[in-house]
CSV table of C-alpha atoms in Angstrom, one decimal:
chain,number,residue,atom,x,y,z
A,228,MET,CA,220.6,4.7,-168.4
A,229,ARG,CA,219.7,1.1,-167.3
A,230,ALA,CA,217.1,1.0,-164.5
A,231,ILE,CA,214.7,-1.4,-162.8
A,232,ALA,CA,211.3,0.2,-163.0
A,233,ILE,CA,207.6,-0.7,-163.0
A,234,ASN,CA,204.9,0.3,-165.5
A,235,GLU,CA,202.1,-1.2,-163.3
A,236,PHE,CA,201.5,-2.4,-159.8
A,237,GLY,CA,201.7,-6.1,-158.9
A,238,GLY,CA,204.1,-8.9,-158.1
A,239,ASN,CA,207.9,-9.0,-158.5
A,240,ASP,CA,207.4,-9.9,-162.2
A,241,LYS,CA,206.4,-6.3,-162.7
A,242,LEU,CA,210.0,-5.2,-162.1
A,243,LYS,CA,211.5,-4.7,-165.6
A,244,LEU,CA,215.0,-3.7,-166.8
A,245,MET,CA,214.4,-0.5,-168.9
A,246,ASN,CA,216.4,2.1,-170.7
A,247,LEU,CA,215.3,5.4,-169.3
A,248,PRO,CA,216.6,9.0,-169.7
A,249,GLU,CA,219.5,9.9,-167.5
A,250,PRO,CA,218.4,12.6,-165.1
A,251,LYS,CA,220.1,16.0,-165.1
A,252,PRO,CA,220.9,18.0,-161.9
A,253,LYS,CA,219.2,21.4,-161.4
A,254,ALA,CA,220.5,24.2,-159.2
A,255,GLY,CA,221.2,22.8,-155.7
A,256,GLU,CA,221.2,19.2,-156.9
A,257,VAL,CA,223.9,16.6,-157.6
A,258,LEU,CA,224.0,13.7,-160.0
A,259,ILE,CA,225.2,10.4,-158.5
A,260,GLN,CA,226.5,7.4,-160.5
A,261,LEU,CA,225.1,4.6,-158.3
A,262,LYS,CA,227.3,1.6,-157.5
A,263,ALA,CA,224.9,-0.1,-155.1
A,264,ALA,CA,221.2,0.1,-153.9
A,265,SER,CA,219.7,-1.8,-151.0
A,266,LEU,CA,216.2,-3.1,-150.7
A,267,ASN,CA,213.6,-2.1,-148.0
A,268,HIS,CA,210.2,-3.5,-147.4
A,269,LEU,CA,209.0,0.0,-148.5
A,270,ASP,CA,210.0,-1.0,-152.1
A,271,ILE,CA,207.5,-3.9,-151.9
A,272,TRP,CA,204.7,-1.6,-150.8
A,273,VAL,CA,205.5,0.8,-153.6
A,274,ARG,CA,205.5,-2.1,-156.1
A,275,LYS,CA,202.2,-3.4,-154.9
A,276,GLY,CA,200.4,0.0,-155.2
A,277,LEU,CA,200.3,1.4,-151.7
A,278,PHE,CA,201.3,4.8,-153.1
A,279,LYS,CA,199.9,6.8,-156.0
A,280,ILE,CA,202.8,7.3,-158.4
A,281,PRO,CA,203.4,8.0,-162.2
A,282,PHE,CA,204.8,5.3,-164.5
A,283,PRO,CA,207.4,4.2,-165.3
A,284,HIS,CA,208.7,4.4,-161.8
A,285,ILE,CA,212.1,3.5,-160.4
A,286,LEU,CA,212.1,2.0,-157.0
A,287,GLY,CA,214.7,2.2,-154.2
A,288,ALA,CA,215.4,4.5,-151.2
A,289,ASP,CA,218.9,3.5,-150.3
A,290,GLY,CA,222.0,3.8,-152.5
A,291,ALA,CA,225.7,4.7,-152.7
A,292,GLY,CA,227.9,5.9,-155.5
A,293,ILE,CA,230.1,8.7,-156.9
A,294,ILE,CA,229.2,12.3,-157.6
A,295,VAL,CA,229.6,12.9,-161.4
A,296,GLU,CA,228.0,16.3,-161.7
A,297,VAL,CA,226.9,19.1,-159.4
A,298,GLY,CA,224.3,21.7,-160.1
A,299,GLU,CA,224.6,25.5,-159.9
A,300,GLY,CA,225.2,26.7,-156.3
A,301,VAL,CA,226.6,23.5,-155.0
A,302,ASN,CA,230.0,24.3,-153.5
A,303,HIS,CA,230.5,21.9,-150.6
A,304,LEU,CA,230.5,18.8,-152.8
A,305,LYS,CA,232.9,17.8,-155.6
A,306,VAL,CA,232.8,15.6,-158.6
A,307,GLY,CA,234.5,12.2,-157.7
A,308,GLU,CA,233.4,12.1,-154.1
A,309,LYS,CA,232.1,8.8,-152.8
A,310,VAL,CA,228.7,9.3,-151.1
A,311,LEU,CA,225.7,7.6,-149.6
A,312,ILE,CA,222.1,8.8,-149.7
A,313,SER,CA,220.1,10.3,-146.9
A,314,PRO,CA,216.7,9.1,-148.3
A,315,GLY,CA,214.3,11.4,-146.5
A,316,ILE,CA,213.6,14.6,-148.5
A,317,GLY,CA,212.0,17.7,-147.1
A,318,CYS,CA,211.3,21.1,-148.7
A,319,GLY,CA,214.4,22.5,-147.1
A,320,ILE,CA,212.8,25.9,-146.2
A,321,CYS,CA,210.0,25.4,-143.7
A,322,GLN,CA,210.4,25.7,-139.9
A,323,GLU,CA,210.6,22.0,-139.4
A,324,CYS,CA,213.3,21.6,-142.0
A,325,ALA,CA,215.2,24.6,-140.6
A,326,SER,CA,215.1,23.1,-137.1
A,327,GLY,CA,216.5,19.7,-138.2
A,328,ARG,CA,213.1,17.9,-138.1
A,329,GLU,CA,212.7,17.4,-141.8
A,330,ASN,CA,210.7,14.2,-141.3
A,331,PHE,CA,207.9,16.5,-139.9
A,332,CYS,CA,207.9,18.6,-143.0
A,333,LYS,CA,204.5,18.7,-144.8
A,334,LEU,CA,206.3,17.9,-148.1
A,335,TYR,CA,208.5,15.2,-146.6
A,336,HIS,CA,208.9,12.1,-148.8
A,337,ILE,CA,211.2,9.2,-149.2
A,338,LEU,CA,213.3,8.6,-152.3
A,339,GLY,CA,211.8,5.9,-154.4
A,340,VAL,CA,208.3,6.6,-153.4
A,341,GLN,CA,207.2,10.0,-154.9
A,342,LYS,CA,210.5,10.4,-156.7
A,343,ASP,CA,212.5,8.0,-158.8
A,344,GLY,CA,214.9,6.0,-156.7
A,345,THR,CA,218.1,4.0,-156.7
A,346,TYR,CA,217.5,0.9,-158.8
A,347,ALA,CA,219.3,2.7,-161.6
A,348,GLU,CA,222.7,3.7,-162.9
A,349,TYR,CA,222.1,7.4,-162.0
A,350,VAL,CA,220.0,9.4,-159.6
A,351,VAL,CA,219.6,13.1,-159.0
A,352,LEU,CA,219.2,14.4,-155.4
A,353,PRO,CA,219.2,17.7,-153.5
A,354,ALA,CA,222.8,18.3,-152.4
A,355,GLN,CA,221.8,18.2,-148.7
A,356,ASN,CA,220.7,14.6,-149.1
A,357,VAL,CA,224.2,13.1,-149.7
A,358,LEU,CA,226.8,12.3,-147.1
A,359,PRO,CA,230.4,11.1,-147.4
A,360,ILE,CA,230.8,7.3,-147.1
A,361,PRO,CA,232.7,6.3,-143.9
A,362,PRO,CA,236.2,5.3,-145.2
A,363,ASN,CA,235.9,1.7,-143.8
A,364,LEU,CA,232.7,0.9,-145.8
A,365,ASP,CA,232.4,-0.2,-149.5
A,366,PHE,CA,229.6,0.8,-151.7
A,367,GLU,CA,227.4,-2.2,-150.9
A,368,SER,CA,227.8,-1.8,-147.2
A,369,ALA,CA,227.2,2.0,-147.3
A,370,ALA,CA,224.0,1.5,-149.3
A,371,SER,CA,222.7,-0.9,-146.7
A,372,VAL,CA,222.9,1.6,-143.8
A,373,PRO,CA,220.8,4.7,-144.1
A,374,LEU,CA,217.0,3.9,-144.0
A,375,VAL,CA,217.1,1.1,-141.4
A,376,PHE,CA,219.7,2.5,-139.1
A,377,LEU,CA,218.2,6.0,-139.2
A,378,THR,CA,214.8,4.6,-138.5
A,379,ALA,CA,216.1,2.4,-135.6
A,380,TRP,CA,218.1,5.3,-134.1
A,381,HIS,CA,215.1,7.7,-134.3
A,382,ALA,CA,212.9,5.1,-132.6
A,383,LEU,CA,215.2,3.9,-129.9
A,384,VAL,CA,217.3,7.0,-129.0
A,385,THR,CA,215.3,10.1,-130.0
A,386,ARG,CA,211.8,8.9,-129.3
A,387,GLY,CA,212.4,5.8,-127.1
A,388,ASN,CA,214.9,7.6,-124.8
A,389,ILE,CA,216.7,4.3,-124.4
A,390,LYS,CA,218.9,3.9,-121.3
A,391,PRO,CA,221.2,1.2,-119.8
A,392,GLY,CA,219.3,-1.7,-118.4
A,393,MET,CA,216.0,-1.0,-120.2
A,394,LYS,CA,214.2,-4.1,-121.4
A,395,VAL,CA,213.6,-3.7,-125.1
A,396,LEU,CA,211.6,-6.0,-127.4
A,397,ILE,CA,212.6,-5.9,-131.1
A,398,HIS,CA,210.5,-7.9,-133.5
A,399,ALA,CA,211.8,-9.5,-136.7
A,400,ALA,CA,215.4,-9.9,-135.8
A,401,GLY,CA,216.5,-10.7,-139.3
A,402,SER,CA,214.9,-7.6,-140.9
A,403,GLY,CA,216.9,-4.5,-141.8
A,404,VAL,CA,215.4,-2.5,-139.0
A,405,GLY,CA,215.8,-5.5,-136.7
A,406,ILE,CA,219.5,-5.9,-137.2
A,407,ALA,CA,220.0,-2.2,-136.8
A,408,ALA,CA,217.9,-1.9,-133.7
A,409,ILE,CA,219.6,-4.8,-131.9
A,410,GLN,CA,223.0,-3.2,-132.4
A,411,ILE,CA,221.8,0.2,-131.3
A,412,ALA,CA,220.1,-1.1,-128.2
A,413,LYS,CA,223.2,-2.9,-127.2
A,414,LEU,CA,225.3,0.2,-127.8
A,415,PHE,CA,223.2,1.7,-125.0
A,416,ASN,CA,223.6,-1.4,-122.8
A,417,ALA,CA,219.9,-2.3,-123.0
A,418,ILE,CA,218.6,-5.8,-122.4
A,419,VAL,CA,217.4,-7.0,-125.8
A,420,PHE,CA,214.6,-9.4,-126.4
A,421,THR,CA,214.0,-10.4,-130.0
A,422,THR,CA,211.8,-12.5,-132.2
A,423,ALA,CA,212.3,-14.4,-135.4
A,424,GLY,CA,210.7,-17.3,-137.2
A,425,SER,CA,213.8,-19.6,-137.3
A,426,ASP,CA,216.5,-20.6,-134.9
A,427,THR,CA,219.1,-19.8,-137.5
A,428,LYS,CA,218.1,-16.2,-137.6
A,429,LEU,CA,218.0,-16.1,-133.8
A,430,GLU,CA,221.5,-17.4,-133.5
A,431,LYS,CA,222.7,-14.7,-135.8
A,432,ALA,CA,220.8,-12.2,-133.7
A,433,LYS,CA,222.6,-13.5,-130.7
A,434,GLU,CA,225.9,-12.7,-132.4
A,435,LEU,CA,224.7,-9.1,-132.8
A,436,GLY,CA,224.1,-9.0,-129.0
A,437,ALA,CA,220.5,-10.0,-128.5
A,438,ASP,CA,220.0,-11.4,-124.9
A,439,VAL,CA,216.7,-13.3,-125.1
A,440,LEU,CA,215.8,-15.2,-128.3
A,441,ILE,CA,212.1,-16.1,-129.1
A,442,ASN,CA,211.1,-18.2,-132.0
A,443,TYR,CA,207.5,-17.0,-132.6
A,444,LYS,CA,206.7,-20.1,-134.6
A,445,GLN,CA,207.4,-22.4,-131.6
A,446,GLU,CA,206.2,-20.3,-128.7
A,447,ASP,CA,204.0,-17.3,-127.8
A,448,PHE,CA,206.2,-14.3,-127.3
A,449,GLN,CA,203.8,-12.7,-124.8
A,450,GLU,CA,204.0,-15.8,-122.5
A,451,ARG,CA,207.8,-16.0,-122.9
A,452,LEU,CA,208.2,-12.3,-122.0
A,453,LYS,CA,206.0,-12.8,-118.9
A,454,ILE,CA,208.3,-15.6,-117.7
A,455,GLU,CA,211.6,-13.7,-118.6
A,456,THR,CA,210.5,-10.5,-116.8
A,457,GLN,CA,208.8,-12.3,-113.9
A,458,GLY,CA,205.6,-10.6,-114.8
A,459,GLU,CA,207.1,-7.1,-114.6
A,460,GLY,CA,206.9,-6.5,-118.4
A,461,ILE,CA,209.0,-4.7,-121.1
A,462,ASP,CA,210.0,-1.1,-121.1
A,463,LEU,CA,210.0,-0.4,-124.8
A,464,ILE,CA,208.8,-2.3,-127.9
A,465,LEU,CA,209.8,-1.6,-131.5
A,466,ASP,CA,207.0,-3.0,-133.7
A,467,HIS,CA,207.0,-2.9,-137.5
A,468,VAL,CA,204.9,-6.1,-137.9
A,469,GLY,CA,201.5,-4.6,-137.0
A,470,PHE,CA,198.4,-6.8,-136.9
A,471,ASP,CA,200.1,-10.0,-135.6
A,472,THR,CA,202.0,-8.4,-132.7
A,473,VAL,CA,200.7,-5.0,-131.5
A,474,MET,CA,198.0,-6.1,-129.0
A,475,LYS,CA,200.2,-8.8,-127.5
A,476,GLY,CA,202.9,-6.2,-127.3
A,477,LEU,CA,200.7,-3.7,-125.4
A,478,LYS,CA,199.8,-6.5,-122.9
A,479,SER,CA,203.5,-7.2,-122.5
A,480,LEU,CA,204.6,-3.7,-121.5
A,481,LYS,CA,205.2,-2.7,-118.0
A,482,LYS,CA,203.3,0.2,-116.4
A,483,GLY,CA,204.5,3.4,-118.2
A,484,GLY,CA,205.9,1.4,-121.0
A,485,LYS,CA,206.0,2.5,-124.7
A,486,LEU,CA,205.3,0.8,-128.0
A,487,ILE,CA,206.8,2.5,-131.1
A,488,THR,CA,205.2,1.5,-134.4
A,489,LEU,CA,207.3,2.1,-137.5
A,490,GLY,CA,205.7,-0.3,-140.0
A,491,ALA,CA,203.0,-2.9,-140.5
A,492,THR,CA,204.1,-5.8,-142.6
A,493,SER,CA,201.3,-8.1,-141.4
A,494,GLY,CA,198.6,-5.5,-141.7
A,495,SER,CA,197.9,-2.0,-140.4
A,496,GLU,CA,194.3,-2.3,-139.1
A,497,VAL,CA,194.9,-3.4,-135.6
A,498,PRO,CA,192.2,-3.9,-132.9
A,499,ILE,CA,193.4,-2.3,-129.6
A,500,GLU,CA,191.9,-2.8,-126.2
A,501,LEU,CA,192.2,0.7,-124.8
A,502,ARG,CA,191.8,-0.4,-121.2
A,503,PHE,CA,195.4,-1.8,-121.3
A,504,VAL,CA,196.6,1.5,-122.6
A,505,TYR,CA,195.1,3.9,-120.1
A,506,GLY,CA,195.0,1.4,-117.3
A,507,LYS,CA,198.8,0.9,-117.4
A,508,ASN,CA,199.7,4.5,-118.5
A,509,LEU,CA,201.1,3.2,-121.7
A,510,SER,CA,202.3,5.3,-124.7
A,511,ILE,CA,202.0,4.4,-128.4
A,512,GLU,CA,204.1,6.5,-130.8
A,513,GLY,CA,204.4,6.3,-134.5
A,514,ILE,CA,207.6,7.3,-136.3
A,515,TYR,CA,208.5,7.8,-140.0
A,516,MET,CA,212.3,7.8,-140.6
A,517,GLY,CA,214.3,10.5,-138.9
A,518,SER,CA,216.5,13.5,-139.6
A,519,LYS,CA,219.8,13.9,-141.6
A,520,ALA,CA,221.5,15.0,-138.3
A,521,GLU,CA,220.5,11.7,-136.7
A,522,LEU,CA,222.0,9.8,-139.7
A,523,MET,CA,225.2,11.8,-139.4
A,524,GLU,CA,225.3,10.7,-135.7
A,525,VAL,CA,224.7,7.1,-136.6
A,526,LEU,CA,227.5,7.1,-139.2
A,527,LYS,CA,230.1,8.0,-136.5
A,528,PHE,CA,229.5,4.6,-135.0
A,529,PHE,CA,230.3,2.9,-138.3
A,530,GLN,CA,233.6,4.7,-138.5
A,531,ASN,CA,234.7,3.4,-135.1
A,532,GLY,CA,233.3,-0.1,-135.7
A,533,LYS,CA,230.7,-0.1,-132.9
A,534,LEU,CA,227.9,-0.5,-135.5
A,535,LYS,CA,228.3,-2.7,-138.6
A,536,PRO,CA,226.3,-3.4,-141.8
A,537,VAL,CA,224.7,-6.8,-142.1
A,538,ILE,CA,224.3,-8.0,-145.7
A,539,HIS,CA,222.4,-11.2,-146.6
A,540,THR,CA,223.3,-11.2,-150.2
A,541,VAL,CA,224.5,-9.0,-153.1
A,542,LEU,CA,222.9,-9.5,-156.5
A,543,PRO,CA,223.3,-7.7,-159.8
A,544,LEU,CA,220.8,-5.0,-160.7
A,545,GLU,CA,219.3,-7.3,-163.4
A,546,GLU,CA,218.2,-9.8,-160.6
A,547,ALA,CA,215.9,-7.3,-158.8
A,548,GLN,CA,213.0,-9.8,-159.2
A,549,GLU,CA,215.0,-12.4,-157.2
A,550,ALA,CA,216.0,-9.8,-154.7
A,551,HIS,CA,212.3,-8.9,-154.1
A,552,ARG,CA,211.4,-12.6,-153.8
A,553,ILE,CA,214.1,-13.1,-151.1
A,554,LEU,CA,212.9,-10.1,-149.1
A,555,GLU,CA,209.2,-10.8,-149.5
A,556,ASN,CA,209.6,-14.5,-148.4
A,557,ARG,CA,211.5,-13.5,-145.3
A,558,GLU,CA,214.5,-15.5,-146.3
A,559,ALA,CA,217.0,-12.7,-145.5
A,560,PHE,CA,218.9,-12.0,-142.4
A,561,GLY,CA,220.1,-8.5,-143.0
A,562,LYS,CA,220.0,-6.5,-146.2
A,563,VAL,CA,219.6,-7.5,-149.8
A,564,VAL,CA,221.7,-5.3,-152.0
A,565,LEU,CA,221.8,-4.7,-155.7
A,566,LYS,CA,225.2,-4.1,-157.3
A,567,ILE,CA,225.1,-1.7,-160.2
C-alpha cells in the first residue's frame, strides 16, 4: 500500500511516500480503506522524536474510510460501512476500560504514535475503535473531527464542568482544538474569550461564536482580560500552548478558577508561582484525549448541525510535507486534511 512514513526523526522533509505491506486484521479487528486523514500537532511531535518508535513509522491519528475486511469475532460491523476512527486505544479489559475511562488505561495510546497511523491507504484497528460517520459528513469532514472535538469536549464538559455564563478563555483560536472548543463552549452558552496571532483568524473565530477577540501579537491577553472582566477574572482556561501562556493564565483566573492543560506547543517546562495557585484556590488539571463514549456524544451534535467541522485545506496524500509545513507555521484556521 502507499503510505507516508518516516525512517528517521527530523523536519517535514523526513516524510516520505513509501510502499509498505498492507496490514491484515486479526480477531477482533477491522481493516479500513482510508479515504481521508487529518493532521494534528501530535503528528509533528512524533516526527520530531518526542516518542520512541520503530521505523518505518506511519503517522496520523485521525481518519475516515470504508471497512473492507473484518476479523474473526467481529459481528457488529460489516464490510462496506463508512466509518471514522476513535483514535484512543486502550487494552479493552482493565477496570478503567470497562468503566468507559479508557484514556486512564495503563496501556492507553493514540493511533499514529505507538501504532502505525492513518497517512496510508489502509489501517487496522480494534473493532471498538470505529464509529459510523454521521450521514451529513463526507470523508474529509469526518476525518477532521475525532481527536480535537473529543479533547475539547473532555476538557470543557467532563473536566471543566462548563455552565451557561461561565467566562472561558480558549487559546489558539485557529487550531484544531481551538475551533472545536469555541463551538462547544457556545453550545453551553458560555462567554468565550479567545486569542490568535492575526485579525483574520479572530474574525473567523467570531463567526464560530467567540465573544471577545484578543490578538496576542498586538496586546497582552492578561491585561485585556483584566479590563474585560473588570478585574474579576476568568472561570476556566483551556491551554495547549504551555510556556508562553500558563503563568499569565493562572494570574487571570478568578478565585476558584481552573486551568486545564492539554498540550504545550511553546514548551512544557513552565515556571509557576505557587502563591497564585494556593492563594486563589485555583485548580490545574491535565487531560489526555477522552473516552469513546464522549466521542459518541459529540457526534450527535454534528448530526443536528450544532457543531461543524472547520477545514483549512485538503491536500493529496503525496503532499504531506506541505501539509506539515502549513500546520507547523500556524497558517491554518481549522484542520489540514489529506485526501487518500
